[in-house]
Coordinates of C-alpha atoms in Angstrom, one line a residue:
Chain B
M19 CA 0.0 0.1 -0.5
K20 CA 1.5 3.2 -1.2
R21 CA 0.7 5.4 2.1
S22 CA 1.8 8.6 3.8
G23 CA 2.3 8.3 7.4
E24 CA -1.2 10.7 8.7
F25 CA 0.9 13.7 10.0
E26 CA 2.7 13.2 6.8
W27 CA -0.6 14.0 5.2
I28 CA -2.0 16.5 7.5
S29 CA 1.0 18.7 6.7
R30 CA 0.6 17.7 3.3
Y31 CA -2.9 18.0 1.9
L32 CA -4.8 19.3 4.5
S33 CA -2.6 22.5 5.5
P34 CA -3.1 24.5 2.9
L35 CA -6.5 24.5 2.9
A36 CA -6.5 25.2 6.2
G37 CA -7.3 29.8 6.7
E38 CA -5.7 32.4 8.5
N39 CA -5.9 31.4 12.0
S40 CA -5.5 27.5 11.9
F41 CA -1.5 28.0 13.2
Q42 CA -0.9 25.4 8.9
L43 CA -3.9 23.1 11.9
K44 CA -0.1 22.9 13.3
D45 CA -2.8 24.1 16.6
D46 CA -4.3 21.4 18.6
A47 CA -7.7 24.8 18.1
A48 CA -8.3 26.7 16.3
L49 CA -9.2 30.5 16.3
L50 CA -12.8 31.9 15.0
P51 CA -13.4 35.5 14.1
V52 CA -16.6 37.0 14.6
P53 CA -17.3 40.2 12.9
D54 CA -19.2 43.1 15.2
G55 CA -22.7 43.2 14.3
S56 CA -23.2 39.1 13.8
E57 CA -23.5 36.5 14.9
L58 CA -21.7 32.9 15.0
V59 CA -24.1 30.2 13.2
V60 CA -22.8 26.2 13.9
T61 CA -23.9 23.5 11.9
Q62 CA -23.0 19.8 11.7
D63 CA -24.0 17.1 9.5
A64 CA -21.7 13.7 8.2
V65 CA -21.6 11.7 5.9
L66 CA -20.6 8.1 5.9
E67 CA -19.7 5.2 3.0
N68 CA -22.8 3.3 1.7
I69 CA -25.0 5.5 3.9
H70 CA -25.1 8.8 2.8
F71 CA -22.9 7.7 -0.5
L72 CA -22.0 5.4 -2.3
S73 CA -18.4 3.7 -2.6
D74 CA -18.2 4.2 -6.3
D75 CA -18.8 7.6 -6.0
P76 CA -15.8 10.2 -7.5
V77 CA -14.2 11.0 -3.9
D78 CA -13.6 14.7 -5.3
T79 CA -17.2 14.7 -5.4
V80 CA -18.3 13.2 -2.7
A81 CA -15.8 15.8 -0.8
Q82 CA -17.8 18.1 -2.1
K83 CA -21.4 16.6 -1.6
A84 CA -19.8 17.0 2.7
L85 CA -19.2 20.1 2.4
R86 CA -22.7 21.2 0.7
V87 CA -24.7 19.2 2.5
N88 CA -23.5 21.7 5.4
V89 CA -22.6 24.4 3.3
S90 CA -26.2 24.3 2.6
D91 CA -27.9 24.6 6.6
I92 CA -26.0 27.9 7.0
I93 CA -27.5 29.8 4.1
A94 CA -31.4 28.0 4.8
K95 CA -30.8 30.3 7.8
G96 CA -29.6 33.6 5.7
A97 CA -26.1 33.2 7.2
K98 CA -23.1 33.3 5.3
P99 CA -20.6 29.9 6.1
F100 CA -16.5 31.3 6.1
A101 CA -15.5 27.9 7.8
Y102 CA -15.1 25.1 8.0
S103 CA -13.9 22.2 10.8
M104 CA -13.5 18.4 9.8
A105 CA -12.9 14.8 11.6
L106 CA -12.1 12.6 8.4
G107 CA -12.0 8.8 8.4
V108 CA -9.7 7.2 6.3
P109 CA -11.1 3.8 5.0
D110 CA -7.0 1.5 5.1
S111 CA -7.8 0.7 1.3
W112 CA -7.3 4.4 1.2
E113 CA -3.5 5.7 -0.6
D114 CA -2.4 8.1 -1.4
H115 CA -4.0 9.3 -4.8
E116 CA -7.4 8.4 -2.7
M117 CA -5.9 11.5 -0.2
L118 CA -5.3 14.0 -2.9
R119 CA -8.3 13.9 -4.7
F120 CA -10.4 14.2 -1.9
C121 CA -8.4 17.6 -1.0
K122 CA -8.6 19.0 -4.4
G123 CA -12.9 18.4 -4.4
L124 CA -12.8 20.4 -0.9
E125 CA -10.0 22.8 -2.2
A126 CA -12.1 23.6 -5.6
D127 CA -15.3 24.2 -2.9
Q128 CA -13.6 26.2 -0.1
Q129 CA -12.8 28.3 -3.3
Q130 CA -16.7 28.1 -4.8
Y131 CA -18.2 29.1 -1.4
G132 CA -15.9 30.8 0.3
L133 CA -14.9 28.7 2.3
S134 CA -11.1 27.8 4.7
L135 CA -10.8 24.8 6.7
T136 CA -10.1 25.7 10.3
G137 CA -9.0 21.7 12.1
G138 CA -10.0 18.8 13.6
D139 CA -9.1 15.9 13.3
T140 CA -7.7 12.2 10.6
Y141 CA -8.2 7.9 12.5
R142 CA -9.1 5.1 10.8
S143 CA -11.8 4.1 9.6
P144 CA -10.8 0.8 8.5
E145 CA -14.5 -0.3 6.3
R146 CA -16.3 2.4 5.5
L147 CA -14.6 6.3 4.8
C148 CA -16.9 8.0 6.8
V149 CA -16.4 12.8 7.2
S150 CA -18.1 14.7 9.9
I151 CA -17.9 18.6 8.9
T152 CA -18.7 20.9 10.7
M153 CA -20.0 24.0 9.4
F154 CA -19.9 28.2 10.7
G155 CA -20.6 30.6 9.1
T156 CA -22.7 33.8 9.8
V157 CA -25.8 36.8 10.0
T158 CA -26.2 40.4 10.8
K159 CA -27.2 40.9 14.3
G160 CA -31.2 39.4 14.7
Q161 CA -30.6 37.9 11.4
Y162 CA -31.2 34.7 12.4
K163 CA -33.7 32.5 10.3
S164 CA -35.6 29.4 12.2
R165 CA -37.3 27.6 11.7
M166 CA -39.8 28.5 13.6
G167 CA -41.2 32.0 12.1
A168 CA -44.0 30.5 10.4
R169 CA -47.6 31.9 10.9
A170 CA -51.4 32.1 8.9
G171 CA -51.0 33.8 5.8
D172 CA -47.5 33.4 4.6
L173 CA -46.4 32.1 1.1
L174 CA -44.2 28.7 1.2
V175 CA -41.4 28.9 -1.2
V176 CA -38.6 27.0 -2.1
S177 CA -35.5 27.9 -4.6
G178 CA -34.4 26.1 -7.7
T179 CA -36.0 22.8 -8.8
I180 CA -37.1 19.9 -6.4
G181 CA -36.6 15.7 -7.0
D182 CA -32.9 16.0 -8.4
G183 CA -31.0 14.4 -6.0
A184 CA -33.3 11.7 -5.5
I185 CA -33.8 11.1 -8.9
G186 CA -30.3 10.8 -9.6
L187 CA -29.5 8.2 -6.8
K188 CA -32.4 6.0 -8.4
V189 CA -30.4 6.5 -11.0
A190 CA -27.0 6.3 -9.2
T191 CA -28.2 2.7 -7.0
G192 CA -29.4 1.8 -11.6
E193 CA -33.3 1.4 -9.6
L194 CA -34.0 4.1 -12.2
L195 CA -32.9 2.8 -15.7
V196 CA -31.8 6.2 -18.4
K197 CA -29.9 7.1 -21.6
A198 CA -27.5 7.1 -21.4
G199 CA -26.5 10.5 -22.3
E200 CA -29.6 11.2 -19.7
A201 CA -26.9 9.1 -16.9
K202 CA -24.3 11.7 -16.6
N203 CA -26.8 14.7 -15.2
H204 CA -29.1 12.7 -13.4
L205 CA -25.5 11.5 -11.3
S206 CA -24.7 14.9 -11.1
A207 CA -27.5 16.3 -9.3
Y208 CA -26.8 13.8 -6.5
R209 CA -23.1 13.8 -6.2
L210 CA -23.2 17.8 -6.9
P211 CA -26.2 19.5 -4.6
N212 CA -25.9 23.5 -5.5
P213 CA -27.4 24.7 -2.8
P214 CA -27.9 28.4 -3.6
L215 CA -25.4 30.9 -1.8
P216 CA -26.7 33.6 -2.9
L217 CA -30.3 33.6 -1.6
A218 CA -29.1 33.8 2.4
K219 CA -29.4 37.3 2.1
A220 CA -33.3 37.6 0.5
I221 CA -34.3 35.1 3.1
A222 CA -31.9 37.3 6.2
N223 CA -34.2 40.1 5.1
H224 CA -37.5 38.5 4.4
A225 CA -38.3 35.3 5.5
T226 CA -40.2 34.4 8.3
A227 CA -39.0 31.0 8.7
S228 CA -36.7 29.1 6.6
M229 CA -34.2 25.3 7.0
D230 CA -33.0 23.5 3.3
I231 CA -34.4 20.5 1.7
S232 CA -31.9 17.2 2.9
D233 CA -35.1 14.5 4.5
G234 CA -37.8 14.8 1.5
L235 CA -40.1 17.9 1.1
L236 CA -42.6 16.9 2.5
G237 CA -41.7 15.4 5.9
D238 CA -38.4 18.6 5.9
C239 CA -42.0 20.9 5.2
R240 CA -44.1 19.4 8.2
K241 CA -41.5 19.8 10.7
L242 CA -41.1 23.6 9.3
C243 CA -45.1 23.1 10.2
E244 CA -44.4 22.1 13.7
A245 CA -41.9 24.7 15.4
S246 CA -43.3 26.6 14.5
N247 CA -47.3 25.9 15.0
V248 CA -49.9 26.1 11.5
S249 CA -50.0 23.4 9.3
A250 CA -48.8 23.7 5.0
R251 CA -51.2 23.4 1.8
I252 CA -48.9 22.3 -1.5
E253 CA -49.7 22.5 -4.7
R254 CA -48.1 19.6 -6.5
S255 CA -48.7 21.3 -10.0
Q256 CA -46.7 24.1 -8.4
I257 CA -43.4 21.8 -7.4
P258 CA -39.9 23.1 -10.0
L259 CA -38.8 20.9 -11.8
S260 CA -36.2 19.8 -14.1
G261 CA -36.7 19.0 -17.3
A262 CA -34.9 15.3 -16.6
V263 CA -36.9 15.0 -14.0
E264 CA -40.1 16.4 -16.0
K265 CA -39.7 13.2 -19.0
Q266 CA -39.0 11.1 -16.2
I267 CA -42.2 11.4 -14.3
K268 CA -43.6 11.8 -17.2
A269 CA -42.7 8.0 -18.3
D270 CA -43.9 6.9 -14.5
E271 CA -45.9 9.0 -12.2
N272 CA -45.2 7.3 -9.7
L273 CA -41.5 9.1 -8.8
W274 CA -43.5 11.2 -7.3
D275 CA -43.1 9.9 -4.3
A276 CA -39.5 10.5 -4.6
V277 CA -39.5 13.7 -5.8
L278 CA -41.6 14.0 -2.5
A279 CA -40.3 12.7 -0.3
G280 CA -36.9 11.9 -0.9
G281 CA -34.8 14.5 0.2
D282 CA -31.4 15.3 -0.9
D283 CA -32.9 18.5 -3.0
Y284 CA -30.5 21.7 -0.9
Q285 CA -32.0 23.7 -1.5
C286 CA -34.2 26.3 0.6
L287 CA -38.2 25.8 1.8
C288 CA -39.1 29.7 2.9
T289 CA -41.7 31.1 4.2
V290 CA -42.4 34.6 3.5
S291 CA -45.6 36.7 4.0
P292 CA -47.8 38.3 1.3
E293 CA -46.2 42.2 1.4
Q294 CA -42.2 41.5 1.0
W295 CA -43.5 38.6 -1.9
Q296 CA -42.1 40.7 -4.3
A297 CA -38.3 41.6 -2.8
F298 CA -38.2 38.3 -2.3
Q299 CA -38.7 37.1 -5.3
I300 CA -36.1 40.3 -6.8
A301 CA -33.5 39.6 -3.8
A302 CA -33.3 36.4 -5.1
L303 CA -33.3 36.4 -9.5
D304 CA -31.1 39.2 -9.3
D305 CA -28.7 37.2 -7.5
G306 CA -29.6 34.4 -10.3
I307 CA -31.4 32.1 -7.7
S308 CA -35.7 30.6 -9.4
V309 CA -37.9 30.2 -6.0
S310 CA -41.3 28.7 -6.5
E311 CA -44.2 29.9 -4.5
I312 CA -45.0 26.2 -4.0
G313 CA -48.4 26.5 -0.8
K314 CA -48.5 28.4 1.6
I315 CA -49.4 28.4 5.6
T316 CA -52.3 27.6 6.9
G317 CA -53.6 29.0 11.1
D318 CA -54.2 25.3 12.0
G319 CA -52.3 24.5 14.9
A320 CA -52.8 20.7 13.7
S321 CA -48.7 20.4 12.5
K322 CA -50.4 18.9 8.8
I323 CA -49.3 19.5 5.3
Y324 CA -51.9 19.2 3.2
L325 CA -51.0 18.1 -0.4
T326 CA -53.1 18.9 -3.1
N327 CA -52.6 18.3 -7.2
N328 CA -54.4 20.8 -9.7
G329 CA -56.8 21.7 -6.3
V330 CA -58.0 17.3 -6.0
S331 CA -56.8 16.1 -3.2
L332 CA -53.9 13.8 -2.9
S333 CA -53.1 11.9 0.4
Q334 CA -49.4 10.7 0.2
T335 CA -47.6 8.2 3.5
V336 CA -44.1 8.8 2.7
E337 CA -42.8 11.8 3.6
S338 CA -39.6 11.4 4.3
F339 CA -35.8 9.7 4.3
T340 CA -35.1 8.6 8.1
H341 CA -31.6 6.3 8.9
F342 CA -33.6 4.4 10.8
Chain I
M26 CA -34.7 -4.2 18.5
K27 CA -36.0 -2.7 20.3
R28 CA -35.1 1.1 19.6
S29 CA -37.3 4.0 18.6
G30 CA -36.9 6.5 15.2
E31 CA -34.1 8.3 14.9
F32 CA -36.3 12.0 15.2
E33 CA -37.9 10.3 18.1
W34 CA -35.0 9.5 19.7
I35 CA -33.0 12.9 19.2
S36 CA -36.5 14.7 20.9
R37 CA -36.8 12.3 23.9
Y38 CA -32.4 12.3 24.5
L39 CA -31.5 15.0 23.3
S40 CA -32.7 17.3 23.7
P41 CA -33.0 17.5 26.5
L42 CA -29.3 17.6 26.7
A43 CA -29.2 21.5 24.3
G44 CA -28.2 25.0 25.4
E45 CA -30.5 28.0 24.8
N46 CA -29.1 28.8 21.8
S47 CA -29.8 25.4 20.0
F48 CA -33.0 26.0 19.8
Q49 CA -34.5 22.6 20.9
L50 CA -32.6 21.0 18.5
K51 CA -35.1 21.8 16.6
D52 CA -33.4 23.6 13.6
D53 CA -31.4 22.8 11.9
A54 CA -28.1 25.1 13.5
A55 CA -27.7 27.6 16.6
L56 CA -26.6 30.3 17.7
L57 CA -22.9 30.9 19.4
P58 CA -22.4 34.0 21.6
V59 CA -19.4 35.6 22.1
P60 CA -19.3 38.1 24.8
D61 CA -17.3 41.5 24.1
G62 CA -14.2 40.6 25.1
S63 CA -13.2 37.2 24.3
E64 CA -12.4 34.9 21.5
L65 CA -14.4 32.2 20.2
V66 CA -11.7 28.6 20.2
V67 CA -13.5 25.6 18.0
T68 CA -11.0 21.7 18.6
Q69 CA -12.7 18.5 17.0
D70 CA -12.2 14.5 17.4
A71 CA -13.4 12.0 16.8
V72 CA -13.7 8.2 19.0
L73 CA -14.6 5.6 16.6
E74 CA -15.0 1.6 18.1
N75 CA -12.2 -0.6 18.7
I76 CA -10.1 2.1 18.0
H77 CA -9.9 4.8 20.2
F78 CA -12.1 2.4 22.9
L79 CA -13.1 -0.7 23.0
S80 CA -16.1 -2.7 21.9
D81 CA -16.8 -3.5 26.8
D82 CA -16.4 0.6 27.4
P83 CA -19.8 1.1 29.0
V84 CA -21.5 3.4 26.9
D85 CA -21.5 6.5 28.9
T86 CA -18.0 6.7 29.3
V87 CA -17.6 6.4 26.2
A88 CA -19.7 9.0 25.7
Q89 CA -17.4 10.7 28.2
K90 CA -14.6 10.0 26.7
A91 CA -15.8 11.6 24.3
L92 CA -16.4 15.0 25.9
R93 CA -13.1 15.1 27.4
V94 CA -10.5 14.0 24.8
N95 CA -12.0 17.7 23.2
V96 CA -12.3 19.0 26.6
S97 CA -9.0 18.7 27.0
D98 CA -7.9 20.5 24.3
I99 CA -9.7 23.3 24.3
I100 CA -8.8 23.9 28.3
A101 CA -4.8 23.8 27.0
K102 CA -5.2 26.5 24.5
G103 CA -6.0 28.9 28.0
A104 CA -9.3 28.4 27.4
K105 CA -13.3 27.5 29.1
P106 CA -15.4 25.2 27.4
F107 CA -18.6 26.3 26.8
A108 CA -20.8 23.9 24.2
Y109 CA -20.2 21.6 21.9
S110 CA -21.7 19.2 18.3
M111 CA -22.5 16.1 17.7
A112 CA -22.0 13.9 15.0
L113 CA -23.5 10.6 16.7
G114 CA -23.3 8.0 13.9
V115 CA -25.3 5.1 15.8
P116 CA -24.6 1.1 15.4
D117 CA -27.1 -1.6 14.0
S118 CA -26.7 -3.5 17.2
W119 CA -28.0 -0.3 19.9
E120 CA -31.3 -0.5 21.4
D121 CA -32.5 2.9 23.2
H122 CA -31.5 1.8 27.1
E123 CA -27.7 2.8 25.3
M124 CA -29.6 4.9 23.2
L125 CA -30.1 6.1 27.4
R126 CA -27.3 5.0 28.4
F127 CA -24.3 7.2 26.6
C128 CA -27.1 10.7 26.4
K129 CA -26.6 9.9 30.8
G130 CA -23.1 9.7 30.3
L131 CA -22.7 12.9 28.3
E132 CA -25.5 14.7 31.1
A133 CA -23.1 14.0 33.4
D134 CA -20.0 15.2 31.9
Q135 CA -22.0 18.4 30.7
Q136 CA -22.1 19.0 34.3
Q137 CA -18.9 18.7 35.5
Y138 CA -17.5 21.2 32.3
G139 CA -20.5 22.9 32.1
L140 CA -21.3 22.7 28.6
S141 CA -24.3 22.8 26.2
L142 CA -25.5 20.3 22.9
T143 CA -25.4 23.0 19.8
G144 CA -26.9 20.9 18.1
G145 CA -25.6 18.3 14.9
D146 CA -26.5 14.8 13.4
T147 CA -27.1 11.2 14.1
Y148 CA -27.5 8.1 11.6
R149 CA -26.7 4.2 10.8
S150 CA -23.1 3.4 11.4
P151 CA -24.2 0.3 10.7
E152 CA -20.8 -2.0 12.9
R153 CA -19.6 0.3 15.3
L154 CA -20.4 3.4 17.3
C155 CA -18.1 7.2 15.7
V156 CA -19.4 9.7 18.1
S157 CA -17.5 13.3 15.9
I158 CA -17.0 15.8 18.5
T159 CA -16.6 19.7 18.4
M160 CA -15.9 22.2 21.3
F161 CA -16.7 25.5 21.4
G162 CA -14.6 27.7 24.5
T163 CA -13.7 30.8 24.8
V164 CA -10.9 32.5 26.0
T165 CA -10.1 36.4 27.5
K166 CA -8.7 38.2 23.7
G167 CA -5.6 37.7 23.1
Q168 CA -5.0 35.1 25.9
Y169 CA -4.2 31.6 23.5
K170 CA -2.3 29.7 23.9
S171 CA -0.6 28.5 20.1
R172 CA 2.2 25.3 20.2
M173 CA 4.4 28.7 18.9
G174 CA 5.3 30.7 22.3
A175 CA 8.1 28.4 24.2
R176 CA 11.6 29.7 23.7
A177 CA 14.7 28.6 25.3
G178 CA 15.3 28.7 29.2
D179 CA 11.7 28.4 29.8
L180 CA 10.3 25.5 31.8
L181 CA 9.1 22.5 30.2
V182 CA 5.4 21.7 32.9
V183 CA 3.4 18.7 33.0
S184 CA -0.3 19.3 35.1
G185 CA -1.3 15.8 36.8
T186 CA 0.5 12.3 36.7
I187 CA 1.7 10.8 33.1
G188 CA 0.7 7.5 31.5
D189 CA -2.2 6.1 33.8
G190 CA -3.8 6.1 30.7
A191 CA -1.8 4.0 28.1
I192 CA -1.0 1.8 31.0
G193 CA -4.7 1.1 31.6
L194 CA -5.4 0.3 28.0
K195 CA -2.9 -2.2 28.2
V196 CA -4.7 -3.9 31.6
A197 CA -8.4 -3.6 29.3
T198 CA -7.4 -5.2 26.5
G199 CA -5.2 -8.5 28.9
E200 CA -2.0 -7.8 27.8
L201 CA -0.8 -6.0 31.4
L202 CA -2.1 -8.6 34.1
V203 CA -2.4 -6.7 37.6
K204 CA -3.9 -8.7 40.8
A205 CA -8.1 -8.1 40.4
G206 CA -8.4 -5.6 42.8
E207 CA -6.1 -2.7 41.3
A208 CA -7.3 -3.8 37.8
K209 CA -10.2 -1.2 38.6
N210 CA -8.3 1.9 39.0
H211 CA -6.0 1.5 36.0
L212 CA -9.4 0.5 33.3
S213 CA -10.9 4.5 34.8
A214 CA -7.1 6.2 34.2
Y215 CA -8.4 5.1 31.0
R216 CA -11.3 5.3 30.3
L217 CA -12.5 8.3 31.6
P218 CA -9.4 10.6 31.5
N219 CA -9.4 13.8 33.8
P220 CA -8.9 17.6 31.8
P221 CA -7.5 19.8 34.2
L222 CA -10.1 22.4 33.5
P223 CA -9.4 24.7 36.6
L224 CA -5.9 24.9 35.0
A225 CA -7.0 27.1 31.4
K226 CA -6.7 29.8 33.8
A227 CA -3.1 29.9 34.6
I228 CA -2.6 28.3 30.8
A229 CA -3.8 32.1 30.1
N230 CA -2.2 34.2 32.4
H231 CA 1.8 32.4 33.1
A232 CA 2.2 29.8 29.8
T233 CA 4.2 30.8 26.7
A234 CA 3.2 28.1 25.2
S235 CA 0.8 24.9 25.8
M236 CA -1.1 21.6 24.0
D237 CA -2.8 18.5 25.7
I238 CA -1.0 15.7 25.7
S239 CA -3.0 12.6 23.4
D240 CA -0.9 10.4 21.2
G241 CA 3.3 9.7 23.5
L242 CA 4.5 12.7 26.0
L243 CA 7.7 12.6 23.5
G244 CA 5.7 12.7 20.6
D245 CA 4.3 16.1 21.7
C246 CA 6.6 17.3 23.8
R247 CA 8.1 17.1 20.2
K248 CA 5.8 18.9 18.2
L249 CA 5.7 21.5 20.1
C250 CA 9.0 22.2 20.0
E251 CA 8.7 21.6 15.9
A252 CA 6.5 24.6 16.6
S253 CA 7.9 26.3 18.1
N254 CA 11.7 26.0 16.9
V255 CA 13.0 24.6 19.5
S256 CA 14.3 21.8 21.4
A257 CA 14.1 20.0 25.1
R258 CA 14.9 18.8 27.3
I259 CA 13.0 16.2 29.3
E260 CA 14.7 14.8 32.9
R261 CA 12.8 10.7 32.8
S262 CA 12.5 10.8 37.6
Q263 CA 11.0 14.2 37.0
I264 CA 8.2 12.5 35.0
P265 CA 4.6 12.0 38.1
L266 CA 4.1 9.0 38.3
S267 CA 0.7 7.9 39.9
G268 CA 1.2 5.5 42.9
A269 CA -0.8 2.9 40.3
V270 CA 1.6 3.9 37.2
E271 CA 4.9 3.3 39.7
K272 CA 4.1 0.0 41.2
Q273 CA 3.8 -1.4 37.8
I274 CA 7.1 0.8 36.2
K275 CA 9.1 -1.0 38.9
A276 CA 8.0 -4.6 38.4
D277 CA 8.3 -4.0 34.6
E278 CA 11.1 -1.3 33.5
N279 CA 9.8 -1.5 30.1
L280 CA 6.9 0.1 30.7
W281 CA 8.4 3.0 30.4
D282 CA 7.8 3.4 26.8
A283 CA 3.6 2.7 27.2
V284 CA 4.5 6.1 30.2
L285 CA 7.0 8.2 27.4
A286 CA 5.1 7.8 24.4
G287 CA 1.7 5.5 25.0
G288 CA -0.4 8.7 25.1
D289 CA -5.0 8.8 26.3
D290 CA -3.5 11.3 29.3
Y291 CA -4.7 14.5 28.3
Q292 CA -2.5 15.8 30.5
C293 CA -0.9 20.0 29.9
L294 CA 2.5 20.0 28.5
C295 CA 3.4 23.9 29.2
T296 CA 6.1 26.0 29.1
V297 CA 6.4 28.5 31.8
S298 CA 9.0 30.8 32.0
P299 CA 11.5 31.0 34.7
E300 CA 10.2 34.4 35.8
Q301 CA 5.6 33.0 35.6
W302 CA 7.2 29.6 37.5
Q303 CA 6.1 30.8 40.4
A304 CA 3.2 31.7 39.4
F305 CA 1.9 29.4 37.5
Q306 CA 2.5 27.0 40.3
I307 CA 0.1 29.1 43.0
A308 CA -2.7 29.8 40.5
A309 CA -2.8 25.5 40.0
L310 CA -2.4 24.5 43.7
D311 CA -4.6 26.8 44.3
D312 CA -7.1 25.2 42.0
G313 CA -5.8 22.5 42.8
I314 CA -4.4 21.6 40.1
S315 CA -0.4 19.1 40.6
V316 CA 1.8 20.9 37.8
S317 CA 5.5 19.1 37.7
E318 CA 9.1 20.3 36.4
I319 CA 10.0 17.9 34.1
G320 CA 12.6 19.8 31.6
K321 CA 14.2 22.6 30.0
I322 CA 13.8 24.2 26.1
T323 CA 16.9 25.0 24.3
G324 CA 17.9 27.1 21.9
D325 CA 19.2 24.5 19.6
G326 CA 16.6 24.7 17.4
A327 CA 16.4 20.7 15.7
S328 CA 13.6 20.2 17.4
K329 CA 15.0 17.6 18.8
I330 CA 14.0 16.0 22.7
Y331 CA 16.8 15.0 25.5
L332 CA 15.9 12.5 27.0
T333 CA 18.2 11.7 30.3
N334 CA 17.1 8.8 33.1
N335 CA 19.0 10.7 36.4
G336 CA 21.4 13.2 34.0
V337 CA 22.9 9.9 32.1
S338 CA 21.3 10.2 28.8
L339 CA 18.3 7.3 27.2
S340 CA 17.3 6.4 23.3
Q341 CA 13.8 6.4 22.8
T342 CA 12.8 4.4 19.4
V343 CA 9.0 5.6 20.2
E344 CA 8.0 8.4 20.6
S345 CA 4.2 8.9 20.2
F346 CA 1.0 7.0 18.8
T347 CA -0.1 7.2 15.4
H348 CA -3.1 6.1 13.8
F349 CA -1.2 5.1 10.7

C-alpha cells in the first residue's frame, strides 16, 4: 500500500486548506473570528460510505457533497458560510492518490463557497470513509432565520428545482434505468447538489422561517410546520421540476414519491409574507436564484401538510427519508 | 430490536441536553454567543469503536471520553469550554437502553465541565459506534496559547500524572495482568481521563506555549518543539507518576515506553518562563491542580527531545501513537 503517515498527510494535503487563524493545522484548536454586528452560526452533518454516498462515487465529489450538505444548512439560516472543521475517518483501502483527490474536491468547494479549514481530526475508519463536517457561518445580528417563524397567510417557497437528487440516486443505484446520454446529468445532481449561496441575503432580509430540504420536501415541510405550530397547503403542480426530472415523471407517475419525499435536494424551503414576496423574488433573481411559490401556510395548528394536484386532494404516506 | 425512530431519539434523549441558543435541536443550526472581550476557540476530535475505545467499554464512559478528549484541547489553549456539537453514528446493534445510557454519560459531563449541546447529526453507522465532537470554548482576547510560543530557557511543565491512560489500556486489552483489586483503577484511568479544567486560567495568564498530551508525551513534546523551533531536555525521573503506575513500572521497566509514548493522558504540556513559574504554580495549586517541571527548553532549533534518567542520556525510539 502506498500511503504516507498520518502527520505527513495532514501537513501535505490538509494544511494548504487551512485559514489564517488555524495555525497551518499545527495547533490543537483554532480561533474563529466573528465580526462586530454579526452572530456565529454552527451546524454539523456527517456522511458515511454506503449510507450517505455510494462506494463508487468519486471521492472528490464525496468531499464536495460533505461540504455542501452543511453549506446548505448555513444558507437556509440566512447566514454566509466561511469556515469548517472536519473529522476524517480514512478507510484502510485508501492510498495517497485517494487522499489527494479528496482534498482537490475540498479545495474546489472552498473556492466556490468562500471557505477555509479550521482543523479537526484524521483517524482510521477500517471499513468506511466517514466525513464529519462542522460548518460555521455569520449572520447579521438578529437576522438568523429559524424554523419557528412561519405564520398563517405566509407563502411557502422553494429555491431551484426539487427531486433531482432523489431521482439521481435511483439512477446511481440502478433502480431507474435511463438512456446513456441522460445518466450523467442525473448522477451529477445526486453527487453534487447546488445549495443557493446568494439566497442567504434574501432569506435574512425577507423570510419569516427557513430550512433546507435534505430529508424530503413533505417531511421537512412538516418539521417547519411543527416548529412554527402551523399547517401547510402544497400544490403539487407548482413544485418546480428540472426538465430531466419532468421527463422521468411523465414516463412513470410513481416517481412523484421520490420528488416529494426522497430528499437530497439541498434547496431552501422558506416562508415569506405576501407583503415581502415581491422584494424576496427580486432579491433572489438579482442574484441569479430562481424561487417558486408552492403553497401557503394556514393557521391550523395541527402541523398537517395538505397536498393537492390542480386543486384535488392527494394522499401521501411517505414524507421523508429517515436513518432508522 | 427495541429501538425508536431517529427523530424520536433526538427529541427524547438529545433535546434535553441542548443549550438555550440551540432551539431544542429543532432547527438546522444553532447560534454561538461570544461575550465581548472574548474569542471563540474550536476543536474537533472523533472517537470510533475499537479504534479509540473498546467494544466492551461502557457506553456512558464512551460518551464522557468523547467529550473529555475535546475538553482537554480547549483547556490546553487557556480557554474555558462551554458548548459542543455532536455527529453520532449509531450502530445497528443499539437499542433504546444503550442510547439512554450514552446520553446519561453526556449529561454527567455537561454538568462537570459546564457544557451544553448545540446540535449535530445522528445517522446509521452499521458496524461501529462513532462519536464526532466539535467543542467550543472562550478565551480572553489575546490569551489563546498556541504551540508556537516556547522559548529557550522556559521550563517544561506537565499537569497531573503521566502514563495512567496508556497503562490502563494495557490492562483493558489483557496485555498487562494486574491483581483483581488493582484493575478497576487502571481501567478507569483509561476510560475516564481527567483534563484539568481549572488550569485553563493559569495557562492563559502564565504559559508561553501549551498543548494537551494525547498521542504520547515525547511525540507531543516534539510537536510543540517543532512548532516553536526549539528543542527540549526531559529528565525521566521528574515525570510525575501515580502510585499505581509507579508500582507497575517497578515490576517491569519496559513499561516506561507506554508512559513516555503511549498517550491517552489528556494532561497539559506547557512551557513557562522561569520568572512566571512561581505564579503559575500558585495559580494551579490554588485550583487544586498539581503541576511538575519535567525539563527545559533549549535554543537548539533542531526540534530534538533529549531524554535523560538521573542525568544519564537515554535513547527512545517510539515517541507517540499514530493512526497510520
